[in-house]
Structure formats: C-alpha cells, structure tokens
Coordinates of C-alpha atoms in Angstrom, one line a residue:
M2 CA 80.7 41.9 87.5
K3 CA 79.7 39.9 84.9
L4 CA 83.4 41.4 83.6
I5 CA 84.8 40.3 87.1
N6 CA 83.8 36.6 86.4
L7 CA 84.4 36.2 83.2
K8 CA 88.1 37.2 84.1
V9 CA 87.8 34.7 86.8
I10 CA 86.8 31.5 84.4
V11 CA 88.9 32.6 81.7
C12 CA 92.4 32.3 83.9
S13 CA 90.9 29.1 86.3
L14 CA 90.8 28.2 83.1
A15 CA 93.5 28.7 81.9
L16 CA 95.3 27.8 85.0
L17 CA 94.5 24.4 84.6
A18 CA 95.4 23.7 81.0
G19 CA 98.8 25.0 81.5
I20 CA 99.4 22.1 84.4
P21 CA 101.3 18.6 83.6
I22 CA 98.2 15.6 83.9
R23 CA 97.9 12.1 84.0
A24 CA 94.7 10.4 84.2
Q25 CA 92.9 8.0 87.2
V26 CA 92.6 4.9 87.4
V27 CA 90.9 3.2 90.3
D28 CA 93.6 1.5 93.4
K29 CA 93.0 -1.9 93.9
R30 CA 95.6 -2.2 96.1
P31 CA 94.4 -4.7 99.0
Q32 CA 95.3 -2.2 102.5
T33 CA 94.3 0.4 104.6
D34 CA 96.7 3.4 104.1
T35 CA 96.3 6.4 106.9
L36 CA 95.4 10.2 104.9
S37 CA 96.8 13.7 106.0
F38 CA 95.4 16.6 107.4
K39 CA 95.6 17.4 102.8
D40 CA 94.7 14.8 101.5
R41 CA 90.9 14.4 103.5
L42 CA 90.6 18.3 102.4
S43 CA 88.8 19.9 99.0
L44 CA 87.6 22.5 97.3
R45 CA 84.3 23.0 95.4
F46 CA 83.5 25.6 92.9
N47 CA 79.8 25.3 91.3
A48 CA 79.9 26.3 87.8
L49 CA 76.3 27.0 87.5
D50 CA 76.8 29.6 90.8
W51 CA 79.4 31.3 88.5
V52 CA 76.9 31.5 85.3
L53 CA 74.6 32.7 87.5
L54 CA 76.6 35.3 88.7
M55 CA 76.5 34.5 91.7
P56 CA 79.7 32.8 93.1
G57 CA 80.7 30.7 95.6
V58 CA 82.6 27.9 96.9
G59 CA 82.8 25.2 98.9
I60 CA 85.8 22.7 101.3
E61 CA 84.7 19.3 102.2
F62 CA 87.1 17.3 104.9
D63 CA 86.7 13.9 105.2
L64 CA 85.6 12.8 108.8
G65 CA 88.7 10.3 108.6
N66 CA 91.8 8.8 107.8
K67 CA 91.9 5.9 106.4
N68 CA 91.4 5.2 102.1
W69 CA 87.8 3.3 103.9
S70 CA 86.6 6.3 105.1
R71 CA 83.3 6.7 103.2
W72 CA 82.0 10.3 105.1
A73 CA 82.7 13.4 104.7
L74 CA 81.7 16.5 106.1
G75 CA 81.6 20.1 103.4
V76 CA 80.9 23.4 103.9
D77 CA 79.6 26.3 100.8
V78 CA 79.5 29.4 100.8
S79 CA 77.8 32.0 98.0
G80 CA 75.9 34.4 96.4
N81 CA 75.9 38.2 94.9
V82 CA 75.4 40.5 97.7
G83 CA 76.1 43.6 97.5
G84 CA 76.4 43.3 93.3
S85 CA 74.7 45.9 91.0
H86 CA 71.0 44.9 89.9
T87 CA 70.8 46.1 86.7
F88 CA 70.8 43.6 84.4
K89 CA 67.4 45.3 83.8
P90 CA 65.5 48.0 85.0
G91 CA 63.2 47.5 88.5
I92 CA 64.8 43.6 87.8
V93 CA 67.1 42.0 90.9
F94 CA 68.5 38.9 91.9
N95 CA 71.1 39.1 94.8
L96 CA 70.9 36.3 97.6
A97 CA 73.7 35.3 100.1
E98 CA 73.6 31.6 101.1
V99 CA 75.3 29.0 103.5
N100 CA 75.1 24.4 103.5
V101 CA 76.2 22.8 105.1
E102 CA 75.9 19.0 103.9
L103 CA 77.4 15.4 105.5
R104 CA 77.4 13.0 102.7
N105 CA 78.4 9.2 102.3
Y106 CA 80.5 8.1 98.9
W107 CA 79.6 4.5 98.5
R108 CA 80.3 3.2 95.1
I109 CA 79.5 0.7 92.9
R110 CA 80.1 -3.4 93.4
Q111 CA 80.3 -6.2 91.2
I112 CA 78.5 -9.3 93.0
D113 CA 81.6 -12.3 92.5
G114 CA 79.4 -15.0 94.4
R115 CA 81.5 -16.0 97.1
G116 CA 82.5 -12.1 99.0
V117 CA 80.1 -10.0 97.5
K118 CA 76.1 -11.4 97.5
R119 CA 73.5 -10.4 95.8
H120 CA 71.1 -9.3 98.3
T121 CA 67.7 -10.7 98.8
G122 CA 65.7 -8.6 101.6
F123 CA 63.6 -5.8 99.6
V124 CA 65.1 -2.9 101.5
D125 CA 68.7 -4.2 100.5
K126 CA 67.6 -4.6 97.0
L127 CA 65.9 -1.2 96.9
F128 CA 69.3 0.6 97.6
S129 CA 71.3 -2.5 96.7
C130 CA 75.2 -0.7 95.1
R131 CA 75.5 -4.2 93.7
R132 CA 75.6 -5.5 91.1
D133 CA 76.3 -7.4 87.7
R134 CA 78.8 -5.7 86.3
V135 CA 80.6 -2.0 86.7
K136 CA 80.1 0.0 84.1
H137 CA 81.3 2.8 85.6
P138 CA 84.5 1.7 88.2
T139 CA 86.0 4.6 88.9
V140 CA 82.4 7.5 89.5
T141 CA 81.8 7.4 93.0
Y142 CA 78.3 8.1 93.4
Y143 CA 77.3 10.4 97.2
R144 CA 73.8 10.8 98.7
G145 CA 73.9 13.3 101.9
L146 CA 71.7 15.6 103.8
Y147 CA 71.8 18.6 103.8
A148 CA 70.6 22.0 106.0
S149 CA 71.3 25.9 104.5
Y150 CA 70.2 29.4 105.3
S151 CA 69.6 32.3 102.6
D152 CA 68.5 35.6 102.6
F153 CA 67.9 36.5 99.1
S154 CA 66.2 39.7 97.1
V155 CA 64.7 38.4 93.9
K156 CA 61.7 40.7 91.8
F157 CA 61.9 39.5 88.2
G158 CA 57.7 41.2 87.6
S159 CA 55.7 43.5 88.8
E160 CA 57.1 42.7 92.5
G161 CA 59.7 40.8 94.5
K162 CA 60.4 39.0 97.2
Q163 CA 63.0 39.3 100.3
G164 CA 63.7 37.5 103.2
T165 CA 64.9 35.2 104.6
A166 CA 64.7 30.9 104.1
L167 CA 66.7 27.7 106.4
S168 CA 66.3 24.2 104.5
A169 CA 66.9 20.9 104.4
G170 CA 66.6 18.5 102.9
L171 CA 68.7 14.8 100.6
S172 CA 71.1 14.5 98.9
L173 CA 72.4 13.0 95.7
G174 CA 75.2 13.4 92.9
A175 CA 78.5 11.6 91.2
V176 CA 81.7 12.5 91.7
R177 CA 83.6 11.5 88.5
P178 CA 87.4 11.9 88.0
L179 CA 89.3 14.2 85.5
Y180 CA 93.0 14.2 86.4
V181 CA 96.0 14.2 88.6
F182 CA 97.9 16.7 88.7
A183 CA 101.9 16.6 88.6
N184 CA 102.1 18.2 92.2
G185 CA 99.9 15.7 93.5
S186 CA 96.3 17.3 93.9
S187 CA 93.4 16.1 91.6
L188 CA 90.3 17.5 89.6
D189 CA 87.0 15.8 90.3
M190 CA 83.4 17.1 88.3
E191 CA 80.5 16.4 90.1
L192 CA 77.5 16.1 88.6
G193 CA 74.7 16.7 91.6
L194 CA 70.8 17.4 93.5
S195 CA 69.0 18.1 96.3
V196 CA 66.1 19.2 97.4
G197 CA 64.1 19.4 100.9
V198 CA 61.9 21.0 102.1
C199 CA 62.4 24.9 103.4
Y200 CA 61.2 27.2 105.9
A201 CA 61.7 31.5 104.9
R202 CA 59.9 34.6 105.7
Y203 CA 60.0 37.4 103.4
D204 CA 58.8 40.7 103.0
T205 CA 56.6 42.3 99.5
Y206 CA 58.1 45.0 97.6
R207 CA 57.4 46.7 93.8
H208 CA 59.4 48.6 91.6
D209 CA 58.6 52.7 91.4
R210 CA 60.3 53.7 88.0
E211 CA 60.3 57.6 89.5
S212 CA 62.0 57.3 92.4
D213 CA 63.5 54.6 90.9
C214 CA 62.7 53.4 94.6
Y215 CA 62.0 50.3 96.4
P216 CA 59.0 50.1 98.6
L217 CA 57.7 48.0 100.5
V218 CA 54.4 46.2 99.5
S219 CA 52.8 43.4 102.7
T220 CA 55.2 41.7 105.1
G221 CA 55.4 38.0 105.8
D222 CA 55.6 35.6 108.4
W223 CA 57.8 32.5 108.6
K224 CA 55.9 29.7 107.0
I225 CA 57.2 26.3 105.5
V226 CA 56.8 26.2 101.8
P227 CA 54.1 23.9 101.1
F228 CA 55.6 22.1 97.1
P229 CA 59.7 20.6 97.6
V230 CA 61.7 22.9 96.5
V231 CA 65.6 22.7 94.8
R232 CA 68.1 23.8 97.4
D233 CA 71.5 23.0 94.8
L234 CA 71.1 21.7 90.9
R235 CA 75.4 21.0 91.6
V236 CA 77.0 21.0 87.5
G237 CA 80.6 22.3 89.4
L238 CA 84.7 21.0 89.7
V239 CA 86.3 19.7 92.9
Y240 CA 90.6 20.1 92.9
R241 CA 91.3 17.8 96.1
L242 CA 95.0 19.2 97.9
G243 CA 97.6 16.4 99.2
D244 CA 98.5 13.2 96.9
Y245 CA 95.3 11.1 97.2
P246 CA 92.8 11.9 94.1
S247 CA 89.3 10.2 95.0
T248 CA 90.0 6.3 93.0
H249 CA 92.0 5.6 95.6
K250 CA 89.0 6.7 98.8
Y251 CA 86.3 6.0 99.5
R252 CA 86.7 2.6 98.8
W253 CA 84.9 -0.8 100.8
R254 CA 86.4 -1.7 104.3
Y255 CA 86.4 -5.5 102.9
D256 CA 88.6 -4.5 99.8
C257 CA 91.5 -2.7 101.3
D258 CA 91.6 -3.5 105.4
Y259 CA 93.8 -6.7 106.1
T260 CA 92.3 -7.4 109.5
F261 CA 88.6 -7.0 108.7
A262 CA 89.4 -8.9 105.4
A263 CA 90.3 -11.7 107.6
L264 CA 87.9 -11.5 110.1
Q265 CA 85.5 -11.2 107.1
D266 CA 87.2 -14.3 105.5
S267 CA 86.8 -16.5 109.6
I268 CA 83.0 -15.4 109.9
N269 CA 82.5 -16.2 106.7
T270 CA 84.4 -19.3 107.2
A271 CA 83.0 -20.5 110.6
R272 CA 79.4 -19.5 109.2
E273 CA 80.3 -22.6 106.0
T274 CA 81.6 -25.4 108.6
A275 CA 79.0 -24.7 111.3
K276 CA 76.6 -25.0 108.3
I277 CA 77.8 -28.1 106.8
N278 CA 78.4 -29.3 110.8
Q279 CA 74.3 -29.1 111.1
H280 CA 73.7 -30.6 107.7
Y281 CA 76.1 -33.8 108.9
A282 CA 73.6 -33.8 112.1
D283 CA 70.7 -33.2 111.0
S284 CA 71.8 -36.6 108.5
V285 CA 73.3 -38.4 111.4
G286 CA 70.6 -37.7 112.6
K287 CA 68.2 -38.8 110.3
V288 CA 70.2 -41.7 110.2
I289 CA 70.1 -42.9 114.1
D290 CA 67.0 -41.9 114.5
A291 CA 66.2 -44.0 111.4
E292 CA 68.1 -47.0 112.7
F293 CA 66.8 -46.7 116.3
W294 CA 63.2 -47.1 115.1
K295 CA 64.3 -49.8 113.3
V296 CA 66.1 -52.0 116.0
Y297 CA 63.2 -50.5 118.2
N298 CA 60.1 -52.1 116.0
A299 CA 62.7 -54.8 115.9
A300 CA 62.7 -54.9 119.5
A301 CA 58.5 -54.9 119.7
R302 CA 58.1 -57.2 117.2
V303 CA 60.3 -59.4 119.1
N304 CA 58.5 -58.8 123.2
R305 CA 55.3 -58.9 121.1
I306 CA 55.8 -62.4 119.5
H307 CA 57.3 -63.4 123.5
A308 CA 55.0 -62.3 125.0
D309 CA 52.2 -64.0 122.6
S310 CA 53.8 -67.6 122.8
V311 CA 54.7 -67.3 126.4
R312 CA 50.3 -66.5 126.9
R313 CA 50.1 -68.9 124.9
E314 CA 51.4 -71.5 126.2
A315 CA 49.5 -70.0 130.3
E316 CA 46.4 -69.9 128.0
A317 CA 48.2 -74.1 127.6
R318 CA 49.2 -75.3 131.3
Q319 CA 45.6 -73.6 132.5
K320 CA 43.6 -76.1 130.3
A321 CA 45.6 -78.7 130.8
Q322 CA 45.4 -78.0 134.2
K323 CA 41.2 -77.6 133.6
E324 CA 41.4 -80.8 132.6
A325 CA 44.0 -83.3 134.5
V326 CA 41.2 -81.7 136.9
R327 CA 38.5 -83.4 135.6
K328 CA 39.8 -86.5 134.5
Q329 CA 41.4 -86.4 138.2
R330 CA 36.9 -85.3 139.7
A331 CA 35.9 -88.1 136.9
K332 CA 38.0 -91.0 137.8
D333 CA 37.0 -90.4 141.6
K334 CA 33.5 -89.9 140.7
A335 CA 33.8 -93.8 139.2
E336 CA 35.8 -94.5 142.3
R337 CA 33.2 -93.8 143.9
K338 CA 31.0 -94.9 142.0
K339 CA 32.5 -98.3 142.1
E340 CA 32.9 -98.3 145.8
K341 CA 29.2 -98.1 146.1
K342 CA 28.2 -101.0 143.9
A343 CA 30.6 -103.0 145.8
S344 CA 29.1 -101.8 148.9
A345 CA 26.2 -102.6 148.1
G346 CA 26.6 -105.9 146.2
K347 CA 28.1 -106.8 150.1
D348 CA 24.5 -105.5 151.2
N349 CA 23.0 -107.9 148.6
D350 CA 24.8 -111.0 149.8
K351 CA 24.5 -110.3 153.6
R352 CA 21.3 -110.3 153.4
A353 CA 20.7 -113.0 151.0
N354 CA 22.5 -115.0 153.9
E355 CA 20.7 -113.9 156.5
R356 CA 17.0 -115.0 154.6
K357 CA 18.6 -118.1 154.8
E358 CA 19.5 -118.9 157.5
D359 CA 15.9 -117.7 158.3
K360 CA 14.9 -120.3 156.0
D361 CA 17.1 -122.8 157.4
E362 CA 16.7 -122.1 161.4
A363 CA 12.4 -122.2 160.5
R364 CA 12.8 -125.0 158.9

C-alpha cells in the first residue's frame, strides 16, 4: 500500500512537471462571462491524506455559471478500507469517509473611498473583506459548511475504537493559484481547516496477540463528542478543468457586471442627489423660516405699535370727551346759578317796590 501511494504521488508530480505551464494573474476585465460546464468543474486532492496512506479525491462544482458566482458544492471521498494494518503488530488505522461541503469564495477588496467604502457597523467590520491594502490579490479565500459520514477503526494502544461518526461544522481556507497549463486547465494550492461537532457510536476492542484476533471489549451508543473535532486539515491541490482559472472566477459582481455596476452607480447617484436635495431643502427651509419669522416679528411690532397708538388715541378721545362733559356741566351749573341769582334779584326788587307802594298808601 505504501509503495502504491508513493508511486502515484511521484507519477503525478512527474506528469505535472512535464506539462507546459504559465503563471496566473488576476483578471480585472469589467465584464460578465458565462462559464461552461467544464469551466465549473474541479478536482481536489489533500496531500496530507495521501501521506497518511488514506488516499482520497474530491470533486467541486460551481453553482453559478457567471464569473461573479462565488458558491460551490463539493464532495470528497477518502479512506483506506481493505488496506493492511500491519504497520506494527497490534496497530490499526482504517478509515472511510464521505464529506459534502458548501463553500463561499471571496477575495479581499481594496478600500478606495468611492465604490468600496470602509465598513462602519460592528458586525460588518467583524466580517469585512475590505482592507486599505491588498497584500495577496491572487489569493481566494473560502468559508463554508460541511457534513460528513465516516466509518473508522483505530487502535494505537492497548484498546481500539471501531464505529461510525456523523459530523458537521465550519470550514475556512485559502486557495492560491500556481499554474495555468497549455491546455487551459489550471492548478491551485489549497490550505484549509474544518472544525465542528461530532455525533458518534463506537465499540471498544483489543488485540489478542496469541490468536492475532481483535475481540470486542464493550459496545457503545450514539453520543455527541464533548469537544470540537477537527475533521480535516487540508494541504492539497486543486485541478481546475476547462479554460477558466480561479483568478478569473469568484469575483465581486460589481467588478465585472456592467448592468449591475450601472445600477449600483445609478442608485449611488440617486442617493447622493437625494442628500444634496435634502441639504438644499434644509438650507432653503432654514432661510425661509428665518425670513418668515423676521417679517412676522416686524409685522407684529408694527401691529403692536399701531394698536398702542389707536389705544392712546381712544384714551385721548375719551379723556377729551370727559373733559368736555365736565366743562359743559360746569357751564350749565354756572348759568343755572346766574339765572337763579338774577331771579332772586328780581324778587327782591319786586318786594322792595311792594313795600314802597305799601308805605305810599299808608301816607
């Protein structure tokens, strides 16, 4: 088994070394391309699995057919079931695993202050893909979810474990382009880590050296492993079929879709126009409001002055009328007094005449 795996690895490296290649560069053309079925297909090999004599292969398919589609679905199969476990008497390492993984690929975007602005929200800043400077523009990062099923039989000490496991969790990693071959296919290097929870059932056995058998010690039930489990540590290669390397795929839609970019530009322009109009409306409103209150206050002052003058004039008229009434009353009183005095004088003269006549008659 060791010899076969080593031969496969050596032959693969020799095959790759004999094919004409060229370096990969990032595609910056602002256009949307449609990917063929072959362009969306790739093969994955984890070198660590092969080194551990657990050969495996994976296949990945991009879910979208555009160069800005960043979701992919992959299936990996690995194991050494049926292989010999005579590395050392009593040591067992057999494993078969099937893993399904959904990935989201993305690249770092450089902040330019216009189309790509710095995130301000806490959550956005925590998961932001935007930086002031892009150190590795050709590297594509991925994050995803996985679910796997595995059968295992492992024994390194006095007792071994044999059973079945179901696991699910998160995966993170990065893909760095290596070469583009003359036939259009490309080769990438992948580094990644998958960690999650594991739900397993296993039996315990031991090695009987006398009979060279593995009798069962105990059986177990399904239970959750009480700590995070590293399902996969990837140091591998990705062979992409077709004529579309990773440097031309998994792009931000705004960077390559004219229609989307135009729509975003129109939205941004509308937003900026709305801000300017609002600012202008606020400014005009403030000016109008200030002018209104200025005119209103001036009119109020004029009306108040006019009301005061009218009130004073009314009071003056009332005072004049009262004075005229008082003078008229005084005049009438004086006239009545004069008339009374004159009437009294006439009465005195009359009485005096009567007395005189009486005296004359008496003589």
